[in-house]
Coordinates of N, CA, C and O and ligand atoms in Angstrom, one line a residue:
M1 N 15.4 179.5 234.1 CA 14.6 178.4 234.0 C 14.0 177.9 235.0 O 14.7 178.2 236.2
M2 N 12.7 177.5 234.8 CA 11.8 177.0 236.5 C 12.3 176.0 237.1 O 12.4 174.6 236.6
E3 N 12.5 175.8 238.5 CA 12.6 175.1 238.9 C 11.1 174.4 239.4 O 10.8 174.8 240.3
T4 N 10.9 173.3 238.8 CA 9.1 172.7 238.8 C 9.0 172.4 240.6 O 7.6 172.7 240.8
E5 N 9.8 172.3 241.2 CA 9.6 171.5 242.6 C 10.0 173.2 243.6 O 9.6 172.7 245.2
C6 N 10.3 174.1 243.3 CA 10.6 174.9 243.5 C 9.5 176.1 244.5 O 8.7 176.7 243.4
L7 N 9.1 176.3 245.3 CA 8.0 177.5 245.7 C 8.2 178.6 245.3 O 7.1 178.8 244.8
F8 N 9.1 179.3 245.1 CA 9.3 180.8 244.7 C 9.2 180.5 243.1 O 8.6 181.7 242.9
C9 N 9.7 179.8 242.7 CA 8.9 179.7 240.7 C 7.9 179.4 240.8 O 7.3 180.0 239.9
R10 N 7.4 178.8 241.4 CA 5.8 178.4 241.6 C 5.1 179.7 241.8 O 4.0 179.9 240.9
I11 N 5.2 180.3 242.7 CA 4.6 181.9 242.6 C 5.4 182.4 241.3 O 4.0 183.3 241.0
V12 N 6.5 183.0 240.8 CA 6.5 183.3 239.6 C 5.6 182.6 238.8 O 5.1 183.9 238.1
A13 N 5.8 181.8 238.6 CA 4.6 181.3 237.6 C 2.9 181.2 237.9 O 2.5 181.3 236.6
G14 N 2.8 181.7 238.7 CA 1.5 181.9 239.0 C 0.5 180.9 239.5 O -0.2 180.8 239.8
E15 N 1.5 179.6 239.9 CA 0.8 178.7 239.9 C 0.4 178.6 241.6 O -0.4 177.8 241.8
I16 N 0.7 179.6 242.6 CA 0.9 179.7 243.9 C 0.9 181.0 244.0 O 1.2 181.6 243.6
P17 N -0.7 181.2 245.0 CA -1.1 182.7 245.0 C 0.1 183.0 245.8 O 0.3 182.6 247.0
A18 N 0.3 184.9 245.7 CA 0.7 185.5 246.4 C 0.6 187.0 246.5 O -0.4 187.5 245.1
T19 N 0.7 187.6 247.5 CA 0.8 189.0 247.5 C 1.4 189.9 246.8 O 2.1 190.4 247.7
V20 N 1.4 190.6 245.6 CA 2.2 191.1 245.1 C 2.5 192.5 245.0 O 1.6 193.0 245.3
V21 N 3.6 193.1 245.6 CA 3.9 194.4 245.8 C 4.2 195.2 244.5 O 4.1 196.2 244.1
R22 N 4.9 194.7 244.1 CA 5.6 195.4 243.0 C 6.5 193.9 241.6 O 7.2 193.0 242.5
E23 N 6.4 194.2 240.4 CA 6.6 193.2 239.6 C 8.1 194.0 238.3 O 7.4 195.4 238.5
T24 N 9.0 193.8 238.0 CA 9.5 193.7 237.4 C 9.7 193.0 236.5 O 9.7 192.1 236.9
D25 N 10.8 193.3 235.0 CA 11.1 192.3 234.1 C 11.4 191.2 235.0 O 11.1 190.3 234.3
T26 N 12.7 191.6 235.8 CA 13.6 190.5 235.9 C 13.1 190.1 237.6 O 13.8 189.2 238.4
T27 N 12.1 190.9 238.8 CA 12.4 190.5 240.1 C 10.4 190.6 240.1 O 9.9 191.1 240.2
L28 N 10.1 190.0 241.4 CA 9.2 190.0 242.3 C 9.5 190.4 243.6 O 10.4 189.6 244.3
A29 N 8.5 191.2 244.1 CA 8.0 191.7 245.5 C 6.6 190.7 246.5 O 6.2 191.8 245.7
F30 N 6.6 190.3 246.9 CA 5.4 189.6 247.8 C 5.5 189.9 248.9 O 6.9 189.6 250.1
R31 N 4.3 189.8 249.8 CA 4.2 189.5 251.2 C 4.3 188.6 251.9 O 4.1 187.6 251.4
D32 N 5.7 188.4 252.7 CA 5.8 187.4 253.3 C 4.2 186.7 253.8 O 3.6 187.1 254.5
I33 N 4.3 184.9 253.6 CA 3.5 184.8 254.5 C 2.8 185.0 256.1 O 2.0 184.2 256.9
N34 N 4.3 184.5 256.4 CA 3.9 184.7 258.5 C 5.2 185.7 258.7 O 6.2 186.0 259.0
P35 N 4.4 187.1 258.3 CA 5.1 188.3 259.3 C 5.7 188.8 259.9 O 5.0 188.1 261.2
K36 N 7.1 188.5 260.1 CA 8.0 188.7 261.1 C 8.2 190.3 261.7 O 8.7 190.9 262.8
A37 N 7.3 191.3 261.2 CA 7.1 192.6 261.5 C 5.9 193.0 260.4 O 5.5 192.4 259.7
P38 N 5.8 194.3 260.7 CA 4.4 195.2 260.5 C 4.5 195.4 258.8 O 3.8 194.8 258.0
V39 N 5.5 195.7 258.5 CA 5.8 195.2 257.0 C 7.0 194.2 256.5 O 8.2 194.2 257.2
H40 N 6.5 193.0 255.7 CA 7.5 192.0 255.7 C 7.6 191.3 253.9 O 6.5 190.7 254.1
V41 N 8.5 192.1 253.3 CA 8.3 191.6 251.7 C 9.2 190.8 251.7 O 10.5 191.0 252.3
L42 N 9.0 190.1 250.3 CA 10.5 188.9 249.9 C 10.5 189.8 248.8 O 9.2 190.2 247.9
V43 N 11.5 189.8 248.4 CA 12.0 190.4 247.0 C 13.0 189.2 246.2 O 13.7 188.7 246.8
I44 N 12.8 188.6 245.3 CA 13.1 187.7 244.2 C 13.5 187.9 243.0 O 13.3 188.7 242.6
P45 N 14.4 187.1 242.4 CA 15.1 186.9 241.0 C 13.8 186.2 240.6 O 13.8 185.3 240.8
K46 N 13.4 186.7 239.4 CA 12.5 185.5 238.9 C 13.2 184.3 238.5 O 12.3 183.4 238.5
E47 N 14.3 184.5 237.6 CA 14.9 183.3 237.4 C 15.4 182.8 239.1 O 15.8 183.2 240.2
H48 N 15.7 181.5 238.8 CA 16.1 180.5 240.1 C 17.5 180.5 240.3 O 18.4 179.9 239.3
Y49 N 17.9 181.0 241.3 CA 19.4 180.8 242.0 C 18.9 180.4 243.3 O 18.0 180.8 244.1
A50 N 19.8 179.3 244.0 CA 19.8 179.1 245.1 C 19.8 179.7 246.2 O 18.9 179.6 247.5
D51 N 20.8 180.6 246.1 CA 20.6 181.6 247.4 C 21.8 182.9 246.7 O 21.7 183.1 245.7
V52 N 22.0 183.6 247.4 CA 22.0 185.4 247.3 C 23.4 184.9 246.1 O 24.2 186.0 245.8
V53 N 24.1 184.4 247.3 CA 25.9 183.9 246.8 C 25.7 183.6 245.1 O 26.6 183.9 244.3
T54 N 25.0 182.3 245.0 CA 25.2 181.8 243.4 C 24.5 182.9 242.8 O 25.1 183.0 241.4
L55 N 23.5 183.6 243.2 CA 22.8 184.7 242.6 C 23.9 185.8 241.6 O 24.2 185.8 240.9
T56 N 24.5 186.0 242.6 CA 25.7 187.5 242.6 C 26.9 186.8 242.0 O 27.3 187.4 240.7
E57 N 26.9 185.8 241.7 CA 28.4 185.1 241.5 C 27.6 184.5 239.9 O 28.9 185.1 239.0
A58 N 26.3 184.2 239.4 CA 26.8 184.1 238.1 C 25.8 185.1 237.3 O 25.9 185.4 236.2
D59 N 25.1 186.4 238.1 CA 24.6 187.4 237.2 C 24.8 188.7 238.5 O 23.5 188.8 239.3
P60 N 25.6 189.6 238.6 CA 25.4 190.3 239.2 C 24.8 191.2 239.1 O 24.4 192.6 240.6
G61 N 24.5 191.4 237.7 CA 23.5 192.8 237.4 C 21.6 192.0 238.1 O 21.4 193.3 238.4
L62 N 21.4 190.9 237.7 CA 20.1 190.8 238.6 C 20.2 190.4 240.1 O 19.2 191.2 240.5
A63 N 21.8 190.3 240.8 CA 21.5 190.9 242.1 C 20.9 192.4 242.3 O 20.6 192.5 243.2
G64 N 22.0 192.9 241.5 CA 21.4 194.5 241.6 C 20.0 195.2 241.8 O 20.0 195.8 242.4
D65 N 19.4 194.3 240.8 CA 18.2 194.2 240.3 C 17.1 194.0 241.4 O 16.2 194.8 242.0
V66 N 18.1 192.8 242.1 CA 16.7 192.3 243.5 C 17.2 193.5 244.8 O 15.8 194.1 244.9
L67 N 18.4 194.3 244.6 CA 18.6 195.2 245.7 C 17.6 196.6 245.4 O 17.1 197.3 246.4
G68 N 17.8 196.9 243.8 CA 16.5 197.9 243.7 C 15.7 198.1 243.8 O 14.9 198.8 244.1
T69 N 14.7 196.7 243.5 CA 13.6 196.5 244.2 C 13.4 196.3 245.5 O 12.6 197.0 245.9
A70 N 14.2 196.1 246.2 CA 14.1 196.1 247.6 C 14.3 197.9 248.1 O 13.3 198.0 249.3
A71 N 14.9 198.5 247.6 CA 14.6 200.0 247.8 C 13.6 200.5 247.4 O 12.7 201.2 248.3
V72 N 12.5 200.4 246.4 CA 11.9 201.0 245.9 C 10.6 200.3 246.6 O 9.3 201.1 247.5
V73 N 10.8 199.0 247.4 CA 9.7 198.4 247.8 C 9.9 199.4 249.6 O 8.7 199.5 250.1
A74 N 10.9 199.7 249.7 CA 11.1 200.0 251.3 C 10.4 201.7 250.8 O 9.8 201.5 251.9
E75 N 10.5 202.0 250.4 CA 10.2 203.7 249.6 C 8.4 203.6 249.5 O 7.9 204.3 250.4
T76 N 8.2 202.7 248.9 CA 6.4 202.8 248.9 C 5.9 202.0 250.0 O 4.7 202.5 250.2
E77 N 6.6 201.0 250.6 CA 5.9 200.6 251.9 C 6.2 202.0 253.4 O 5.9 201.4 254.2
G78 N 6.7 202.8 252.9 CA 7.0 203.5 253.7 C 7.9 203.7 254.4 O 7.8 204.3 256.3
L79 N 9.1 203.0 254.6 CA 9.9 202.5 255.5 C 11.4 203.2 255.5 O 12.4 203.7 256.0
A80 N 11.4 204.3 254.4 CA 12.7 204.7 254.2 C 13.0 205.8 255.4 O 14.2 206.1 255.4
A81 N 12.0 206.9 255.4 CA 12.7 207.5 256.3 C 12.7 207.1 257.8 O 13.9 207.4 258.1
D82 N 11.9 205.9 258.3 CA 12.1 205.4 259.7 C 13.4 204.5 259.5 O 14.1 204.1 260.4
G83 N 13.6 204.2 258.7 CA 15.0 202.7 258.3 C 14.4 201.5 258.5 O 13.0 201.4 258.7
F84 N 14.8 200.2 258.2 CA 14.3 199.0 257.8 C 15.4 198.3 257.8 O 16.9 198.4 257.7
R85 N 15.1 196.9 257.7 CA 16.1 195.6 257.6 C 16.1 195.0 256.5 O 14.9 194.8 256.1
L86 N 17.2 194.7 256.0 CA 17.4 194.2 254.7 C 18.4 192.6 254.9 O 19.3 192.7 255.4
I87 N 17.4 191.6 254.3 CA 18.3 190.2 255.3 C 18.5 189.1 254.0 O 17.0 189.1 253.4
F88 N 19.3 188.4 253.8 CA 19.5 187.3 252.9 C 19.7 186.0 253.5 O 20.7 185.6 253.9
N89 N 18.7 185.3 254.7 CA 18.9 184.1 255.1 C 20.1 183.3 254.2 O 19.3 183.0 252.8
T90 N 20.8 182.6 254.6 CA 22.2 181.8 253.5 C 22.7 180.5 254.2 O 23.2 180.8 255.3
G91 N 22.3 179.4 253.6 CA 22.5 178.2 253.9 C 21.7 178.1 255.8 O 21.2 178.5 256.2
P92 N 22.3 176.7 256.1 CA 22.0 175.7 257.3 C 22.0 177.2 258.5 O 21.1 177.5 259.4
Y93 N 23.1 177.5 258.5 CA 23.2 178.3 259.9 C 22.6 180.1 260.0 O 22.3 180.2 260.5
G94 N 22.4 180.3 258.5 CA 21.8 181.2 258.2 C 20.1 181.6 258.7 O 19.3 182.0 258.3
G95 N 19.9 180.0 258.6 CA 18.7 180.1 258.4 C 17.5 179.7 257.3 O 16.5 180.0 257.5
Q96 N 18.2 179.5 256.3 CA 17.4 179.6 254.9 C 16.9 178.2 254.9 O 17.0 177.5 255.0
E97 N 15.4 178.8 254.7 CA 14.6 177.6 254.8 C 13.8 177.3 253.0 O 13.7 176.1 252.8
V98 N 14.0 178.4 251.9 CA 13.5 178.5 250.9 C 14.6 178.6 249.6 O 15.4 179.5 250.1
F99 N 15.2 177.3 249.1 CA 16.4 178.0 248.7 C 16.0 178.0 246.9 O 16.4 177.6 245.9
H100 N 15.8 179.4 246.8 CA 14.9 180.5 245.7 C 16.0 182.0 246.7 O 15.1 182.3 247.3
A101 N 17.0 182.4 246.0 CA 17.3 183.5 246.0 C 16.0 184.4 246.9 O 15.5 184.8 245.9
H102 N 16.7 185.0 248.1 CA 15.2 186.0 248.2 C 16.1 187.4 249.4 O 16.5 186.5 250.3
A103 N 15.6 188.3 249.2 CA 15.8 189.2 250.4 C 14.6 189.7 251.3 O 13.8 189.9 250.4
H104 N 14.4 189.6 252.3 CA 13.7 189.9 253.3 C 13.7 191.4 253.4 O 14.5 192.3 253.8
V105 N 12.5 192.0 253.2 CA 12.3 193.5 254.1 C 11.8 193.8 254.8 O 10.2 193.2 254.8
L106 N 12.1 194.4 256.2 CA 11.7 194.4 256.9 C 11.6 195.7 258.0 O 12.8 196.2 257.8
G107 N 9.8 196.2 258.1 CA 10.3 197.3 259.1 C 8.6 197.2 259.3 O 7.9 196.7 259.3
G108 N 8.8 198.7 260.0 CA 7.3 199.2 260.5 C 7.5 199.5 261.5 O 6.1 200.2 262.2
E109 N 8.0 199.2 262.4 CA 8.9 199.4 263.7 C 10.3 199.2 264.3 O 10.8 198.5 263.2
P110 N 10.3 199.9 264.7 CA 11.7 199.3 266.0 C 12.0 198.1 265.5 O 11.1 197.1 266.5
L111 N 13.1 197.3 265.2 CA 13.3 196.0 265.1 C 13.8 195.5 266.2 O 14.4 194.1 266.3
G112 N 14.4 196.1 266.5 CA 15.4 195.4 268.4 C 16.8 195.2 267.9 O 17.2 195.1 266.1
P113 N 17.3 194.0 268.4 CA 18.5 193.9 268.2 C 18.7 192.9 267.0 O 17.7 192.4 266.8
M114 N 20.0 192.9 265.9 CA 20.0 192.2 264.8 C 19.6 191.0 265.4 O 19.1 189.9 264.5
L115 N 20.3 190.1 266.3 CA 20.2 188.7 266.7 C 19.4 188.4 268.0 O 19.6 189.3 268.8
A116 N 18.8 187.6 268.4 CA 18.3 187.1 269.2 C 19.1 185.7 269.9 O 19.6 185.1 269.3
R117 N 19.4 186.6 271.5 CA 20.7 185.6 272.2 C 19.9 184.9 273.3 O 18.9 186.0 274.1
Ligands
5GP201 P1 13.9 182.2 254.6 O1 13.6 181.3 256.1 O2 14.2 180.6 253.6 O3 15.0 183.0 254.5 O4 12.3 182.5 254.2 C1 11.7 181.6 253.7 C2 10.5 182.3 254.0 O5 9.2 182.4 253.0 C3 10.2 182.5 255.7 O6 9.9 183.6 256.0 C4 8.4 181.9 255.1 O7 7.4 182.6 255.7 C5 8.2 182.4 253.4 N1 7.4 181.5 252.9 C6 7.1 180.0 252.9 N2 5.9 180.3 252.3 C7 5.6 180.6 252.0 C8 4.5 181.1 250.6 O8 4.1 180.1 250.3 N3 4.3 182.4 250.7 C9 4.7 183.4 250.9 N4 4.2 184.9 250.6 N5 5.9 183.1 251.8 C10 5.8 182.1 252.0
ZN202 ZN1 12.6 178.9 242.2

């Protein structure tokens, strides 16, 4: 079910434009509007879950679909050979800003240390 106030639900519904790089029955992958690396793609379940924990508890198969789409996106974006980073920011300490579960697929150059300190 769609949450009308949710930005990513509105992208799924086509109400807000996005540069889609892959779509499956259950997932959508689109470019981040403010890329932090040469390749920065967000992968979401089409169904609304607030974060990756809620998603995985409610529907582990759908969480697997998100991982599967992220893996295909990494391949099609040319990241598989050199490697990439897959991030699920979760909750306030994780820096999550959009509360619709999403994986960040980041790559295209060496990404440096995991955390800025
Ligand atoms: P978070 O901080 O929740 O893990 O990541 C949210 C991401 O969504 C950020 O990287 C941000 O740049 C991206 N974002 C926010 N608004 C939009 C939008 O309207 N379109 C797209 N494509 N990305 C967005
Ligand atoms: Zn949503």
